[in-house]
mmCIF file of C-alpha atoms in Angstrom:
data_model
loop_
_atom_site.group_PDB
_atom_site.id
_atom_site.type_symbol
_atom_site.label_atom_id
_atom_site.label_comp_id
_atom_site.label_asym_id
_atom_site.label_seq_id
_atom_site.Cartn_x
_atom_site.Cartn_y
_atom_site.Cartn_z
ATOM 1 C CA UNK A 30 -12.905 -19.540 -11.079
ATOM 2 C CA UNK A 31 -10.894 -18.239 -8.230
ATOM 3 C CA UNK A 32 -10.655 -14.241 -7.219
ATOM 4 C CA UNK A 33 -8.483 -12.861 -5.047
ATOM 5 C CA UNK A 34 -8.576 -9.862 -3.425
ATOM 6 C CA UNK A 35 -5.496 -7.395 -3.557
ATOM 7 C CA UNK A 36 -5.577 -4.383 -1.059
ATOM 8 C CA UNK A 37 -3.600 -1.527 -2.853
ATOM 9 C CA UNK A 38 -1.813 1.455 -1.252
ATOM 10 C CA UNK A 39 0.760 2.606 -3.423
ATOM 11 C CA UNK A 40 3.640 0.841 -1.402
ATOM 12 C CA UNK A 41 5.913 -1.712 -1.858
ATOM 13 C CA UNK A 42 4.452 -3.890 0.297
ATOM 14 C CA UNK A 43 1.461 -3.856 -1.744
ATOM 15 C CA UNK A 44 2.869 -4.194 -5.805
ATOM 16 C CA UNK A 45 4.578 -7.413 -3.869
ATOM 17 C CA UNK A 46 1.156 -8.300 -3.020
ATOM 18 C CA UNK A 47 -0.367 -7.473 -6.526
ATOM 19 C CA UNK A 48 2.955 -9.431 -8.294
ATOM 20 C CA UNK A 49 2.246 -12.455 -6.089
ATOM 21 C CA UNK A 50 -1.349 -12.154 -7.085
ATOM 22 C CA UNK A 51 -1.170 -11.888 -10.539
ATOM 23 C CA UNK A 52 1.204 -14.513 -11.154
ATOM 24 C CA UNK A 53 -1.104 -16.979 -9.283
ATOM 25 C CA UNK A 54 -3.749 -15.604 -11.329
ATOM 26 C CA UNK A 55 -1.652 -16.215 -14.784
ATOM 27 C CA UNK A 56 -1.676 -20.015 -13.553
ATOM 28 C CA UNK A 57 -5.290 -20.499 -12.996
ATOM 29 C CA UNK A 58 -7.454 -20.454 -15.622
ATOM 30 C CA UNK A 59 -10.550 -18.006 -15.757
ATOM 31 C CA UNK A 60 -8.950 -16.044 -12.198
ATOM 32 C CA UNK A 61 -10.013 -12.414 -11.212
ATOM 33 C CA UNK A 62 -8.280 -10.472 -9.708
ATOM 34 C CA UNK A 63 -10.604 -7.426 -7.371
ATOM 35 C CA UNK A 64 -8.606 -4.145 -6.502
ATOM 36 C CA UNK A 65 -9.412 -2.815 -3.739
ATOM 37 C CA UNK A 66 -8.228 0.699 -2.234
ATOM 38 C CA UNK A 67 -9.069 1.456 1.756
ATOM 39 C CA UNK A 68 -9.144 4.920 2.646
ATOM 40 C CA UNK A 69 -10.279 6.109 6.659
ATOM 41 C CA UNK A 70 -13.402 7.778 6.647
ATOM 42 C CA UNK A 71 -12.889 11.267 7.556
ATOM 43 C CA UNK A 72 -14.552 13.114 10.455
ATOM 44 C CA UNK A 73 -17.204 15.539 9.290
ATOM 45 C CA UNK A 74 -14.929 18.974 9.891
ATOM 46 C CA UNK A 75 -12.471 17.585 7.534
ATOM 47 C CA UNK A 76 -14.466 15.817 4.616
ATOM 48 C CA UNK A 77 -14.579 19.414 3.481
ATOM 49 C CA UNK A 78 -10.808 19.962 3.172
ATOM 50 C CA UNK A 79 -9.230 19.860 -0.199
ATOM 51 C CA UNK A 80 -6.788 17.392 1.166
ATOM 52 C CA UNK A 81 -10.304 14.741 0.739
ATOM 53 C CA UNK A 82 -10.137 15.409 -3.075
ATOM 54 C CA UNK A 83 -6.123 15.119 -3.343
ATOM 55 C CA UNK A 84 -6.559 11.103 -1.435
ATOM 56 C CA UNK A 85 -9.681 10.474 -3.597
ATOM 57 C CA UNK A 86 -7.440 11.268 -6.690
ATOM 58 C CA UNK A 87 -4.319 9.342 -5.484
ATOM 59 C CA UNK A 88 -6.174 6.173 -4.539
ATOM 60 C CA UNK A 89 -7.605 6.854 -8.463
ATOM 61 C CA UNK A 90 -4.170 6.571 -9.683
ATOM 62 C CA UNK A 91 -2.794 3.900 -7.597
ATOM 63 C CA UNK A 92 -5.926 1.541 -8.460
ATOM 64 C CA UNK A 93 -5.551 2.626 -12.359
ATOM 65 C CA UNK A 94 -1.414 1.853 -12.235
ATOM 66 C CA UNK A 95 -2.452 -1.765 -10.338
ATOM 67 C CA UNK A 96 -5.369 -2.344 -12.756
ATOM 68 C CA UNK A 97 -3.165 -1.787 -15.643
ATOM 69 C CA UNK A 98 -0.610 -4.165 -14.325
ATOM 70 C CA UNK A 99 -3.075 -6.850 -13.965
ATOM 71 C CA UNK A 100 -4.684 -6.611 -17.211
ATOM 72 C CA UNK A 101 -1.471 -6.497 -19.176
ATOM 73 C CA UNK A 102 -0.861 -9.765 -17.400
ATOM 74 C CA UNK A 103 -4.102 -11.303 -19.139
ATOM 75 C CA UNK A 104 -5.844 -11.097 -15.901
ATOM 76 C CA UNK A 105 -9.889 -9.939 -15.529
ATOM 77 C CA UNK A 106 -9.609 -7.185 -12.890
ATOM 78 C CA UNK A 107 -12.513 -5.010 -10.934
ATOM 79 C CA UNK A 108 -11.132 -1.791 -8.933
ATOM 80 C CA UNK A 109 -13.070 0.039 -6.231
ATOM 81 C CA UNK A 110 -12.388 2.579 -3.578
ATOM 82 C CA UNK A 111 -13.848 2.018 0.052
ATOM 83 C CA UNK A 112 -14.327 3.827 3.156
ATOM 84 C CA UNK A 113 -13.932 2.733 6.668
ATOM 85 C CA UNK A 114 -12.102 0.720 9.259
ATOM 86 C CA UNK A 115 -9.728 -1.185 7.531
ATOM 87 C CA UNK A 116 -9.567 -4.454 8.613
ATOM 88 C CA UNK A 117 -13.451 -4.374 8.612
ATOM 89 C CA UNK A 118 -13.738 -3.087 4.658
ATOM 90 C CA UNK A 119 -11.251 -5.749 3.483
ATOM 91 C CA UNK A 120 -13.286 -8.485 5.131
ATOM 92 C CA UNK A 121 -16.443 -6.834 3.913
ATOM 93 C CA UNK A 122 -15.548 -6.548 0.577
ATOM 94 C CA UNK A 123 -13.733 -9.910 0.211
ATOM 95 C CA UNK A 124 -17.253 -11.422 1.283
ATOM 96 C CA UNK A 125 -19.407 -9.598 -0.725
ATOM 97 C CA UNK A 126 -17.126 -9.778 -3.917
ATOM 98 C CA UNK A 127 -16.978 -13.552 -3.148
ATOM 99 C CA UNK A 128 -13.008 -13.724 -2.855
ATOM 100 C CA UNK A 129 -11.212 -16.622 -2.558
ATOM 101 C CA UNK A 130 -8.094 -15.531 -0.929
ATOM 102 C CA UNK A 131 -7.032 -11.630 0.250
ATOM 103 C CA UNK A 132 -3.654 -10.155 -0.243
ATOM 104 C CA UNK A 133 -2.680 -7.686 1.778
ATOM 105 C CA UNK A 134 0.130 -5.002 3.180
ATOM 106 C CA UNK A 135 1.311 -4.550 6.352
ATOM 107 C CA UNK A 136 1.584 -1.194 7.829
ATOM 108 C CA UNK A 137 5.134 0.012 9.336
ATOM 109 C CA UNK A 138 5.513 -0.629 12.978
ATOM 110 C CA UNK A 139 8.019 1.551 14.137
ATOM 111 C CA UNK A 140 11.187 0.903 16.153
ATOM 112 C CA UNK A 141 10.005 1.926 19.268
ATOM 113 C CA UNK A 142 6.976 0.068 19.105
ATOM 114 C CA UNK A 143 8.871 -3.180 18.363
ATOM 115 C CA UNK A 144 11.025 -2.734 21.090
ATOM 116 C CA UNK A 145 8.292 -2.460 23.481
ATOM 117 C CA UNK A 146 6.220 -5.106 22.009
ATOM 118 C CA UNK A 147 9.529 -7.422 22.725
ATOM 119 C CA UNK A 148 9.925 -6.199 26.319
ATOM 120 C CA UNK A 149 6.306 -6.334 26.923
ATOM 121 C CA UNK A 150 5.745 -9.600 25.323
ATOM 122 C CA UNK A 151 2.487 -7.668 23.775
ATOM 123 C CA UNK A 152 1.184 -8.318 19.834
ATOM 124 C CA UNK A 153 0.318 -5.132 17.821
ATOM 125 C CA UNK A 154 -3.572 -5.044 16.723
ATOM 126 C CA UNK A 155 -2.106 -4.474 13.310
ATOM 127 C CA UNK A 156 -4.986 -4.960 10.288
ATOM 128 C CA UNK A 157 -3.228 -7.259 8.830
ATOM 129 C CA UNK A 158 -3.487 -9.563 12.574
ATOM 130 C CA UNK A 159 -7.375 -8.499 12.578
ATOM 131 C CA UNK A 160 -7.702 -10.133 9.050
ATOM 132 C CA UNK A 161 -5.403 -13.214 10.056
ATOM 133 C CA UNK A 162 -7.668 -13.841 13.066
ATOM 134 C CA UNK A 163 -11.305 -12.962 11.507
ATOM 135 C CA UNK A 164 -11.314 -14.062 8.078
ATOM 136 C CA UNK A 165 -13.034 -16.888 6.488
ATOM 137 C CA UNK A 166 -10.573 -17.106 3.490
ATOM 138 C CA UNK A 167 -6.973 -17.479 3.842
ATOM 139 C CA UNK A 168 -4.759 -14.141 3.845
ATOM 140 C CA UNK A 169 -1.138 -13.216 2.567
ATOM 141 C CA UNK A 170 0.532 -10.703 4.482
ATOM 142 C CA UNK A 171 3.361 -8.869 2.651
ATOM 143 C CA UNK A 172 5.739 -6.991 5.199
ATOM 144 C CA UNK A 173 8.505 -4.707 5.306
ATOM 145 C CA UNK A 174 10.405 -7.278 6.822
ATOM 146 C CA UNK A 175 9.846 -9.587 3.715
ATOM 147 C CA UNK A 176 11.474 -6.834 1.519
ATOM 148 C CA UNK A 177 14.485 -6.300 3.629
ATOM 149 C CA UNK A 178 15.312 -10.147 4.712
ATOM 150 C CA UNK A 179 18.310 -9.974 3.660
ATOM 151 C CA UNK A 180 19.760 -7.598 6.715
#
């Protein structure tokens, strides 16, 4: 049995990620698919706001829309919300779930920042380069740059 571990976030990056997932999943028999939904943990003086409740209930809905995708796909599928770094959770997670591969969403780096990174000859510590580096299990990256390769 293999399970894979798709980080969800509501953009198009990541239904790439879950598409890619679940179609590797339809080919191998008895796969599992874990949903998993990072949110930053808040500092203390703004747990309180109601802007908390308004994330908890969007990463709800994004991780019910995935899970529903998956499943109508044939696919077992877990879904859980975590706090913390992110980089750190999705390795956490993919080791204590027992995940055989992660698929995951690169953030936007901005224009500025990858003109600078050119000049400078400098890497962004994007997540997605943490996970690359760190993990034990191999990692798909989906990227805006994948979506719009045809420019």
């Amino acid at each position: 049995m293999c399970s894979f571990l798709v980080v969800v976030d509501g953009s198009v990056q990541s239904s790439l990620a879950l598409d890619r997932a679940i179609e590797i999943a339809s080919a191998l028999p008895a796969s599992e698919i874990v949903l998993l939904n990072v949110q930053p943990e808040l500092p203390r003086w703004q747990s309180v706001r109601p802007d908390g409740a308004r994330i908890a209930q969007i990463s709800r809905r994004v991780l019910h829309q995935a899970e529903q995708r998956a499943r109508s796909a044939g696919i077992t599928t877990r879904a859980m919300i975590a706090v913390g770094d992110r980089a750190e959770t999705i390795q956490r997670v993919a080791k204590s779930e027992g995940c055989d591969h992660i698929f995951v969403s690169q953030g936007r780096i901005g224009r500025a920042t990858r003109v600078l990174m050119k000049l400078t000859g400098l890497s962004a510590d994007s997540d997605a380069g943490r996970l690359i580096s760190q993990s034990d299990v191999p990692v798909t990256v989906f990227s805006e740059r994948l979506e719009n390769s045809s420019r």
